[in-house]
mmCIF file of C-alpha atoms in Angstrom:
data_model
loop_
_atom_site.group_PDB
_atom_site.id
_atom_site.type_symbol
_atom_site.label_atom_id
_atom_site.label_comp_id
_atom_site.label_asym_id
_atom_site.label_seq_id
_atom_site.Cartn_x
_atom_site.Cartn_y
_atom_site.Cartn_z
ATOM 1 C CA MET A 1 0.867 61.905 89.470
ATOM 2 C CA SER A 2 4.363 60.547 89.977
ATOM 3 C CA ARG A 3 5.432 61.159 93.562
ATOM 4 C CA VAL A 4 9.090 60.740 92.645
ATOM 5 C CA GLY A 5 8.794 63.017 89.614
ATOM 6 C CA LYS A 6 7.166 65.863 91.561
ATOM 7 C CA LYS A 7 9.974 66.213 94.116
ATOM 8 C CA PRO A 8 12.276 69.140 93.337
ATOM 9 C CA ILE A 9 16.016 68.485 93.077
ATOM 10 C CA PRO A 10 18.200 70.872 95.112
ATOM 11 C CA VAL A 11 21.258 71.986 93.139
ATOM 12 C CA PRO A 12 24.319 72.561 95.367
ATOM 13 C CA SER A 13 26.685 75.440 94.702
ATOM 14 C CA GLY A 14 29.349 74.579 92.136
ATOM 15 C CA VAL A 15 27.003 72.396 90.065
ATOM 16 C CA LYS A 16 25.830 73.628 86.660
ATOM 17 C CA VAL A 17 22.973 72.047 84.700
ATOM 18 C CA GLN A 18 22.652 72.809 80.984
ATOM 19 C CA VAL A 19 19.325 71.964 79.376
ATOM 20 C CA GLY A 20 19.251 70.831 75.749
ATOM 21 C CA ASP A 21 18.523 67.557 73.976
ATOM 22 C CA GLN A 22 20.288 66.029 76.956
ATOM 23 C CA LEU A 23 20.901 67.425 80.401
ATOM 24 C CA GLN A 24 24.582 68.078 81.039
ATOM 25 C CA VAL A 25 25.486 68.170 84.725
ATOM 26 C CA GLN A 26 28.903 69.636 85.609
ATOM 27 C CA GLY A 27 30.406 69.673 89.071
ATOM 28 C CA PRO A 28 33.689 69.485 90.944
ATOM 29 C CA LYS A 29 33.934 65.682 90.534
ATOM 30 C CA GLY A 30 33.125 65.460 86.808
ATOM 31 C CA THR A 31 30.552 65.798 84.046
ATOM 32 C CA LEU A 32 27.563 63.533 83.361
ATOM 33 C CA GLN A 33 24.951 63.386 80.590
ATOM 34 C CA VAL A 34 21.322 62.555 81.422
ATOM 35 C CA PRO A 35 18.936 61.774 78.546
ATOM 36 C CA LEU A 36 15.832 63.959 78.396
ATOM 37 C CA PRO A 37 12.925 62.028 76.833
ATOM 38 C CA ALA A 38 10.249 63.700 74.731
ATOM 39 C CA GLY A 39 7.354 65.000 76.826
ATOM 40 C CA ILE A 40 9.500 65.872 79.867
ATOM 41 C CA ARG A 41 10.558 69.477 80.556
ATOM 42 C CA VAL A 42 13.003 70.897 83.096
ATOM 43 C CA GLN A 43 12.583 74.193 84.960
ATOM 44 C CA GLN A 44 15.263 75.876 87.065
ATOM 45 C CA ASN A 45 13.886 77.914 89.977
ATOM 46 C CA ASP A 46 16.178 79.559 92.598
ATOM 47 C CA GLY A 47 18.614 76.666 93.063
ATOM 48 C CA LYS A 48 16.121 73.874 92.455
ATOM 49 C CA LEU A 49 15.282 71.762 89.415
ATOM 50 C CA GLU A 50 11.703 70.706 88.727
ATOM 51 C CA LEU A 51 10.639 68.189 86.113
ATOM 52 C CA LEU A 52 7.272 68.608 84.402
ATOM 53 C CA ARG A 53 5.525 66.257 82.007
ATOM 54 C CA ASP A 54 3.194 67.061 79.145
ATOM 55 C CA SER A 55 0.665 64.251 79.722
ATOM 56 C CA ASP A 56 0.007 61.184 81.840
ATOM 57 C CA GLU A 57 1.438 58.980 79.077
ATOM 58 C CA HIS A 58 4.892 60.073 80.266
ATOM 59 C CA ALA A 59 4.318 59.194 83.944
ATOM 60 C CA ALA A 60 6.892 56.389 84.096
ATOM 61 C CA LEU A 61 9.546 58.462 82.312
ATOM 62 C CA HIS A 62 8.800 61.387 84.642
ATOM 63 C CA GLY A 63 9.949 59.539 87.772
ATOM 64 C CA LEU A 64 12.810 57.794 85.980
ATOM 65 C CA THR A 65 14.250 61.007 84.533
ATOM 66 C CA ARG A 66 13.994 62.757 87.889
ATOM 67 C CA ALA A 67 15.815 59.883 89.628
ATOM 68 C CA LEU A 68 18.584 59.828 86.991
ATOM 69 C CA LEU A 69 19.010 63.600 87.222
ATOM 70 C CA ALA A 70 19.085 63.527 91.041
ATOM 71 C CA ASN A 71 21.776 60.800 90.926
ATOM 72 C CA ALA A 72 23.824 62.854 88.468
ATOM 73 C CA VAL A 73 23.593 66.009 90.618
ATOM 74 C CA GLN A 74 24.580 64.093 93.771
ATOM 75 C CA GLY A 75 27.365 62.261 91.921
ATOM 76 C CA VAL A 76 29.135 65.320 90.520
ATOM 77 C CA SER A 77 28.858 67.167 93.850
ATOM 78 C CA ALA A 78 29.424 64.537 96.572
ATOM 79 C CA GLY A 79 30.059 61.244 94.733
ATOM 80 C CA PHE A 80 29.031 57.701 95.609
ATOM 81 C CA THR A 81 30.678 54.910 97.601
ATOM 82 C CA ARG A 82 30.238 51.128 97.464
ATOM 83 C CA GLU A 83 32.007 48.813 99.915
ATOM 84 C CA LEU A 84 32.771 45.117 99.513
ATOM 85 C CA ASP A 85 34.327 42.523 101.830
ATOM 86 C CA ILE A 86 36.401 39.516 100.807
ATOM 87 C CA VAL A 87 35.875 36.527 103.108
ATOM 88 C CA GLY A 88 37.979 33.370 102.881
ATOM 89 C CA ILE A 89 41.409 32.073 103.827
ATOM 90 C CA GLY A 90 43.999 33.259 101.310
ATOM 91 C CA TYR A 91 41.522 35.509 99.493
ATOM 92 C CA ARG A 92 42.882 39.019 98.962
ATOM 93 C CA ALA A 93 43.034 41.966 96.604
ATOM 94 C CA ASP A 94 45.678 44.436 95.489
ATOM 95 C CA VAL A 95 45.449 47.566 93.346
ATOM 96 C CA LYS A 96 48.086 49.358 91.295
ATOM 97 C CA GLY A 97 46.737 52.413 89.505
ATOM 98 C CA LYS A 98 43.707 51.314 87.474
ATOM 99 C CA LEU A 99 44.493 47.567 87.663
ATOM 100 C CA ALA A 100 43.033 45.520 90.529
ATOM 101 C CA THR A 101 44.386 41.998 91.124
ATOM 102 C CA PHE A 102 42.325 39.431 93.044
ATOM 103 C CA THR A 103 43.521 36.133 94.553
ATOM 104 C CA LEU A 104 40.324 34.157 95.147
ATOM 105 C CA GLY A 105 41.322 30.508 95.368
ATOM 106 C CA TYR A 106 41.534 29.913 91.637
ATOM 107 C CA SER A 107 44.701 28.602 89.972
ATOM 108 C CA HIS A 108 45.511 32.109 88.718
ATOM 109 C CA PRO A 109 45.074 35.689 89.920
ATOM 110 C CA ILE A 110 42.242 37.661 88.308
ATOM 111 C CA GLU A 111 42.926 41.162 87.007
ATOM 112 C CA VAL A 112 40.206 43.790 86.643
ATOM 113 C CA LEU A 113 40.760 47.075 84.803
ATOM 114 C CA LEU A 114 38.851 49.887 86.514
ATOM 115 C CA PRO A 115 37.061 52.330 84.184
ATOM 116 C CA ASP A 116 37.633 56.082 84.298
ATOM 117 C CA GLY A 117 35.735 57.748 87.129
ATOM 118 C CA VAL A 118 35.863 54.711 89.448
ATOM 119 C CA ASP A 119 38.574 54.483 92.115
ATOM 120 C CA LEU A 120 39.387 51.539 94.371
ATOM 121 C CA LYS A 121 40.988 51.644 97.814
ATOM 122 C CA ILE A 122 41.815 48.467 99.712
ATOM 123 C CA ASP A 123 42.024 48.240 103.519
ATOM 124 C CA LYS A 124 43.751 45.209 105.058
ATOM 125 C CA GLN A 125 43.650 43.341 101.701
ATOM 126 C CA THR A 126 40.042 42.246 102.298
ATOM 127 C CA HIS A 127 37.939 45.434 102.526
ATOM 128 C CA LEU A 128 37.337 47.201 99.212
ATOM 129 C CA VAL A 129 36.026 50.771 98.936
ATOM 130 C CA LEU A 130 34.866 51.813 95.457
ATOM 131 C CA THR A 131 34.232 55.524 94.883
ATOM 132 C CA GLY A 132 33.018 57.412 91.834
ATOM 133 C CA TYR A 133 30.681 60.081 90.524
ATOM 134 C CA ASP A 134 28.668 57.905 88.094
ATOM 135 C CA ARG A 135 26.295 55.741 90.140
ATOM 136 C CA GLN A 136 25.543 53.328 87.295
ATOM 137 C CA ALA A 137 29.207 52.676 86.444
ATOM 138 C CA LEU A 138 30.109 52.296 90.119
ATOM 139 C CA GLY A 139 27.334 49.766 90.722
ATOM 140 C CA GLN A 140 28.289 47.790 87.615
ATOM 141 C CA VAL A 141 31.965 47.595 88.649
ATOM 142 C CA ALA A 142 30.937 46.486 92.157
ATOM 143 C CA ALA A 143 28.644 43.809 90.698
ATOM 144 C CA ASN A 144 31.412 42.591 88.345
ATOM 145 C CA ILE A 145 33.875 42.298 91.243
ATOM 146 C CA ARG A 146 31.287 40.462 93.366
ATOM 147 C CA ALA A 147 30.641 38.054 90.479
ATOM 148 C CA LEU A 148 34.307 36.952 90.494
ATOM 149 C CA ARG A 149 33.551 34.833 93.583
ATOM 150 C CA LYS A 150 29.942 35.078 94.722
ATOM 151 C CA PRO A 151 29.215 34.478 98.412
ATOM 152 C CA ASP A 152 28.908 30.759 99.119
ATOM 153 C CA PRO A 153 25.923 29.999 101.391
ATOM 154 C CA TYR A 154 27.551 26.777 102.696
ATOM 155 C CA LYS A 155 30.996 28.055 103.689
ATOM 156 C CA ASN A 156 30.298 31.829 103.868
ATOM 157 C CA LYS A 157 33.289 32.492 101.601
ATOM 158 C CA GLY A 158 33.474 34.886 98.651
ATOM 159 C CA ILE A 159 33.061 38.582 97.894
ATOM 160 C CA ARG A 160 30.019 40.319 99.356
ATOM 161 C CA TYR A 161 28.746 43.839 99.848
ATOM 162 C CA THR A 162 29.483 45.238 103.305
ATOM 163 C CA GLY A 163 26.445 44.589 105.468
ATOM 164 C CA GLU A 164 24.925 42.085 103.008
ATOM 165 C CA ALA A 165 22.833 39.536 104.888
ATOM 166 C CA LEU A 166 23.811 36.001 103.974
ATOM 167 C CA LYS A 167 21.887 32.955 105.178
ATOM 168 C CA LYS A 168 24.190 30.078 106.009
ATOM 169 C CA LYS A 169 22.825 26.775 104.773
ATOM 170 C CA VAL A 170 23.352 23.423 106.452
ATOM 171 C CA GLY A 171 25.339 20.984 104.328
ATOM 172 C CA LYS A 172 24.787 17.257 103.853
ATOM 173 C CA SER A 173 24.778 15.203 106.994
ATOM 174 C CA GLY A 174 26.382 12.174 105.308
ATOM 175 C CA ALA A 175 25.506 9.608 108.026
ATOM 176 C CA THR A 176 21.861 9.061 107.083
ATOM 177 C CA GLY A 177 20.547 7.335 103.978
ATOM 178 C CA GLY A 178 22.440 5.391 101.371
ATOM 179 C CA LYS A 179 22.971 1.617 100.827
ATOM 180 C CA LYS A 180 24.044 -0.787 103.508
#
């Protein structure tokens, strides 16, 4: 039995879940669609959602669907947050509406258009706070921003997630080896 799939999902007040071919989750922050695979059923019992499967062939989809539905319910009610830090001299970010501009040591500034449902706030030009109700879209935007200048293990420069552990590597020594 899937341990993840068996856990009931509490539905906060203000969140509506409509069951059909897809699950439609509506809340104060927005609306999300969750696919409902064949062989998985949803029951609503006094403020909780339970997912049931028809047979053990659907075990993997059972846990996956429950996790996607739980993320959707949490997203439309409370939302998600992802934080990034920019480390490096002269590296900074600026946001105007849905357009974020990054200066990351390249010959030109890099502009990133934020999708609907994802907001960016910048503290002190180097601390980025991404917020949104769709966990997948938020994580993808954060990964795309991080990929603009990945953390360098030699100089510890680049864009990294807040709290991300980064091992600093020792560079070349230069004095040993080589021809005389």
